Amino acid sequence: MFCVECGREGKLYESLCEACFRKKTVLAKLPTTIDAVRCVSCGSLFLDKKWAASKDIIKDAVSFSVKYHNDAEECDIGVKSVYKDERNADVMVKVKGVILGVNFTEEHASEVK
């Protein structure tokens, strides 16, 4: 079998060689801006139309906002944040996962407000 994109022979993933599969496949999507609504009294985070306790509001808001590829497995995220002020932070999100046996690692930038 050969890759329908470049013609390379070998193992295929959805009719593509690994290199072409990586170019055309996105492990995760993350919005450029994430709105995190926090209760001023108890510190809970408002997610999916309900309040939830949160020890790390930034990571929880990012985790909830990440949308993974339908075939993604073994997904994990790491979040590094730099606060611009007490309510806003720039975040770098490192996402790892496996799609059809291929390991992916991606980095995404976002802002949590």
Coordinates of N, CA and C in Angstrom, one line a residue:
M1 N 0.8 -1.2 0.0 CA 0.0 0.0 0.0 C 0.9 1.2 0.0
F2 N 0.3 2.3 -0.6 CA 1.1 3.6 -0.6 C 0.3 4.7 -0.2
C3 N 0.9 5.8 0.3 CA 0.3 7.0 0.8 C -0.4 7.7 -0.4
V4 N -1.7 8.1 -0.2 CA -2.4 8.8 -1.2 C -1.9 10.2 -1.4
E5 N -1.2 10.7 -0.4 CA -0.7 12.1 -0.5 C 0.6 12.2 -1.2
C6 N 1.6 11.4 -0.8 CA 3.0 11.5 -1.3 C 3.5 10.3 -2.1
G7 N 2.8 9.2 -2.0 CA 3.2 8.0 -2.7 C 4.1 7.1 -2.0
R8 N 4.5 7.5 -0.8 CA 5.4 6.6 0.0 C 4.8 5.3 0.4
E9 N 5.6 4.2 0.4 CA 5.1 2.9 0.7 C 5.4 2.7 2.2
G10 N 4.6 1.8 2.8 CA 4.8 1.5 4.2 C 3.5 1.4 5.0
K11 N 3.6 1.5 6.3 CA 2.4 1.5 7.1 C 1.6 2.8 6.9
L12 N 0.2 2.6 6.8 CA -0.6 3.7 6.5 C -1.6 4.0 7.7
Y13 N -1.9 5.2 7.9 CA -2.9 5.7 8.8 C -4.0 6.5 8.1
E14 N -5.2 5.9 8.0 CA -6.2 6.6 7.2 C -5.7 6.9 5.8
S15 N -5.1 6.0 5.1 CA -4.5 6.0 3.8 C -3.3 7.0 3.6
L16 N -2.7 7.4 4.7 CA -1.6 8.3 4.7 C -0.4 7.7 5.4
C17 N 0.8 8.0 4.9 CA 2.0 7.6 5.6 C 2.1 8.4 7.0
E18 N 2.9 8.0 7.9 CA 3.0 8.7 9.2 C 3.3 10.2 9.0
A19 N 4.2 10.6 8.1 CA 4.6 12.0 8.0 C 3.4 12.8 7.5
C20 N 2.7 12.3 6.5 CA 1.5 13.0 5.9 C 0.3 13.0 6.9
F21 N 0.2 11.9 7.7 CA -0.8 11.8 8.7 C -0.6 12.9 9.8
R22 N 0.7 13.1 10.2 CA 1.0 14.1 11.2 C 0.7 15.5 10.7
K23 N 1.0 15.8 9.4 CA 0.8 17.1 8.8 C -0.7 17.4 8.8
K24 N -1.6 16.4 8.5 CA -3.0 16.7 8.3 C -3.8 16.5 9.6
T25 N -3.3 16.0 10.6 CA -4.0 15.7 11.8 C -3.7 16.6 13.0
V26 N -4.7 17.1 13.7 CA -4.6 17.9 14.8 C -5.1 17.1 16.0
L27 N -4.2 17.0 17.0 CA -4.6 16.3 18.3 C -5.7 17.0 19.0
A28 N -5.5 18.3 19.2 CA -6.4 19.1 20.1 C -6.5 20.5 19.5
K29 N -7.7 21.1 19.9 CA -7.9 22.5 19.6 C -8.2 23.2 20.9
L30 N -7.8 24.5 20.9 CA -8.0 25.3 22.1 C -8.3 26.7 21.7
P31 N -9.4 27.3 22.2 CA -9.7 28.7 21.9 C -8.6 29.6 22.3
T32 N -8.4 30.7 21.5 CA -7.4 31.7 21.8 C -7.7 32.4 23.1
T33 N -9.0 32.5 23.5 CA -9.4 33.2 24.8 C -10.3 32.2 25.5
I34 N -10.1 32.0 26.8 CA -10.9 31.2 27.6 C -11.5 32.1 28.7
D35 N -12.8 32.1 28.9 CA -13.4 32.9 29.9 C -13.6 31.9 31.1
A36 N -13.0 32.3 32.3 CA -13.1 31.5 33.5 C -13.9 32.4 34.5
V37 N -15.1 31.9 34.8 CA -16.0 32.6 35.8 C -15.8 32.0 37.1
R38 N -15.3 32.8 38.1 CA -15.0 32.3 39.4 C -15.9 33.0 40.5
C39 N -16.4 32.2 41.4 CA -17.2 32.8 42.5 C -16.3 33.5 43.4
V40 N -16.6 34.8 43.7 CA -15.8 35.6 44.6 C -15.9 35.1 46.1
S41 N -17.0 34.4 46.4 CA -17.1 34.0 47.8 C -16.4 32.7 48.1
C42 N -16.6 31.7 47.2 CA -16.0 30.4 47.6 C -14.9 29.9 46.6
G43 N -14.7 30.6 45.5 CA -13.7 30.3 44.6 C -14.0 29.2 43.6
S44 N -15.3 28.8 43.5 CA -15.7 27.7 42.6 C -15.6 28.3 41.2
L45 N -15.5 27.4 40.2 CA -15.4 27.7 38.8 C -16.7 27.3 38.1
F46 N -17.2 28.2 37.3 CA -18.5 27.9 36.5 C -18.2 27.3 35.2
L47 N -18.4 26.0 35.1 CA -18.2 25.2 33.9 C -19.4 24.4 33.5
D48 N -19.7 24.4 32.2 CA -20.8 23.6 31.6 C -22.1 23.9 32.4
K49 N -22.4 25.2 32.6 CA -23.6 25.6 33.3 C -23.8 25.2 34.7
K50 N -22.7 24.9 35.4 CA -22.8 24.5 36.8 C -21.5 24.9 37.5
W51 N -21.6 25.1 38.8 CA -20.4 25.5 39.6 C -19.7 24.2 40.1
A52 N -18.4 24.3 40.1 CA -17.5 23.1 40.5 C -16.4 23.7 41.3
A53 N -16.0 22.9 42.3 CA -14.9 23.3 43.2 C -13.6 23.2 42.3
S54 N -12.7 24.1 42.6 CA -11.5 24.1 41.8 C -10.3 24.6 42.6
K55 N -9.2 23.8 42.6 CA -8.0 24.2 43.3 C -7.1 25.0 42.4
D56 N -7.2 24.7 41.1 CA -6.3 25.3 40.1 C -7.3 25.8 38.9
I57 N -7.8 27.0 39.1 CA -8.8 27.5 38.1 C -8.2 27.6 36.7
I58 N -7.0 28.0 36.5 CA -6.4 28.1 35.2 C -6.4 26.7 34.5
K59 N -5.8 25.7 35.2 CA -5.7 24.4 34.6 C -7.1 23.8 34.4
D60 N -8.0 23.9 35.3 CA -9.4 23.4 35.1 C -10.1 24.1 34.0
A61 N -10.0 25.4 33.8 CA -10.6 26.1 32.7 C -10.0 25.6 31.4
V62 N -8.7 25.5 31.3 CA -8.0 25.0 30.1 C -8.5 23.6 29.8
S63 N -8.4 22.7 30.8 CA -8.8 21.3 30.6 C -10.2 21.2 30.0
F64 N -11.1 22.0 30.5 CA -12.5 21.9 30.1 C -12.6 22.5 28.6
S65 N -11.8 23.4 28.2 CA -11.8 24.0 26.9 C -11.2 23.3 25.8
V66 N -10.3 22.3 26.1 CA -9.6 21.6 25.1 C -10.5 20.6 24.4
K67 N -10.5 20.6 23.1 CA -11.3 19.7 22.3 C -10.4 18.8 21.6
Y68 N -10.5 17.5 21.9 CA -9.6 16.5 21.3 C -10.1 15.8 20.0
H69 N -9.2 15.4 19.2 CA -9.5 14.6 18.0 C -10.4 13.4 18.4
N70 N -11.3 13.0 17.6 CA -12.3 11.9 18.0 C -11.6 10.6 18.3
D71 N -10.4 10.3 17.7 CA -9.7 9.1 17.9 C -8.6 9.2 18.9
A72 N -8.5 10.3 19.6 CA -7.4 10.5 20.5 C -7.5 9.7 21.8
E73 N -6.4 9.1 22.2 CA -6.4 8.3 23.4 C -5.2 8.7 24.3
E74 N -5.2 8.4 25.5 CA -4.1 8.6 26.4 C -3.7 10.1 26.4
C75 N -4.6 11.0 26.5 CA -4.4 12.4 26.4 C -4.0 13.0 27.7
D76 N -3.0 13.9 27.7 CA -2.6 14.6 28.9 C -2.2 16.0 28.6
I77 N -2.4 16.9 29.5 CA -2.0 18.3 29.2 C -1.2 18.8 30.4
G78 N -0.3 19.7 30.0 CA 0.5 20.5 30.9 C 0.3 22.0 30.7
V79 N 0.1 22.7 31.7 CA -0.3 24.1 31.6 C 0.8 25.0 32.3
K80 N 1.3 25.9 31.6 CA 2.2 26.9 32.2 C 1.5 28.3 32.0
S81 N 1.4 29.0 33.1 CA 0.7 30.3 33.1 C 1.6 31.4 33.6
V82 N 1.4 32.6 33.0 CA 2.0 33.8 33.4 C 0.9 34.8 33.6
Y83 N 0.7 35.2 34.8 CA -0.4 36.2 35.1 C 0.0 37.6 34.7
K84 N -0.9 38.2 33.9 CA -0.8 39.6 33.5 C -1.3 40.6 34.6
D85 N -2.3 40.1 35.3 CA -2.8 40.8 36.5 C -3.5 39.8 37.3
E86 N -4.3 40.2 38.3 CA -4.9 39.2 39.2 C -6.0 38.3 38.6
R87 N -6.5 38.8 37.4 CA -7.6 38.0 36.8 C -7.3 37.5 35.4
N88 N -6.2 37.8 34.8 CA -5.8 37.4 33.4 C -4.5 36.8 33.4
A89 N -4.4 35.7 32.6 CA -3.1 35.0 32.4 C -2.9 34.5 31.0
D90 N -1.7 34.6 30.5 CA -1.3 34.0 29.3 C -0.9 32.5 29.6
V91 N -1.4 31.6 28.8 CA -1.0 30.2 29.1 C -0.4 29.5 27.9
M92 N 0.5 28.6 28.1 CA 1.1 27.7 27.1 C 0.6 26.3 27.5
V93 N 0.0 25.7 26.6 CA -0.6 24.3 26.9 C 0.1 23.3 26.1
K94 N 0.7 22.3 26.7 CA 1.4 21.2 26.0 C 0.4 20.0 26.1
V95 N 0.0 19.5 24.9 CA -0.9 18.4 24.8 C -0.2 17.2 24.3
K96 N -0.4 16.1 24.9 CA 0.2 14.8 24.4 C -1.0 13.8 24.3
G97 N -0.8 13.0 23.3 CA -1.8 11.9 23.1 C -1.5 11.0 22.0
V98 N -2.3 10.0 21.7 CA -2.1 9.0 20.7 C -3.3 8.9 19.8
I99 N -3.1 9.0 18.5 CA -4.1 8.8 17.5 C -3.7 7.7 16.6
L100 N -4.5 6.6 16.6 CA -4.3 5.4 15.7 C -2.9 4.9 15.9
G101 N -2.4 4.9 17.1 CA -1.1 4.4 17.4 C 0.1 5.3 17.2
V102 N -0.2 6.6 16.7 CA 0.9 7.6 16.5 C 0.9 8.6 17.6
N103 N 2.0 8.8 18.3 CA 2.2 9.7 19.4 C 2.2 11.1 18.8
F104 N 1.5 12.0 19.5 CA 1.5 13.4 19.1 C 1.8 14.3 20.3
T105 N 2.5 15.4 20.1 CA 2.8 16.4 21.1 C 2.6 17.7 20.4
E106 N 1.7 18.6 21.0 CA 1.4 19.9 20.4 C 1.5 20.9 21.5
E107 N 1.8 22.2 21.1 CA 1.7 23.3 22.0 C 0.8 24.3 21.5
H108 N 0.0 24.9 22.4 CA -1.0 25.9 22.1 C -0.9 27.0 23.0
A109 N -1.1 28.2 22.5 CA -1.1 29.4 23.4 C -2.6 29.9 23.5
S110 N -2.9 30.4 24.7 CA -4.2 30.9 24.9 C -4.2 32.0 26.0
E111 N -5.3 32.6 26.3 CA -5.4 33.6 27.4 C -6.6 33.2 28.2
V112 N -6.4 33.2 29.5 CA -7.5 32.9 30.4 C -7.9 34.2 31.1
K113 N -9.2 34.5 31.0 CA -9.7 35.7 31.6 C -10.7 35.4 32.7

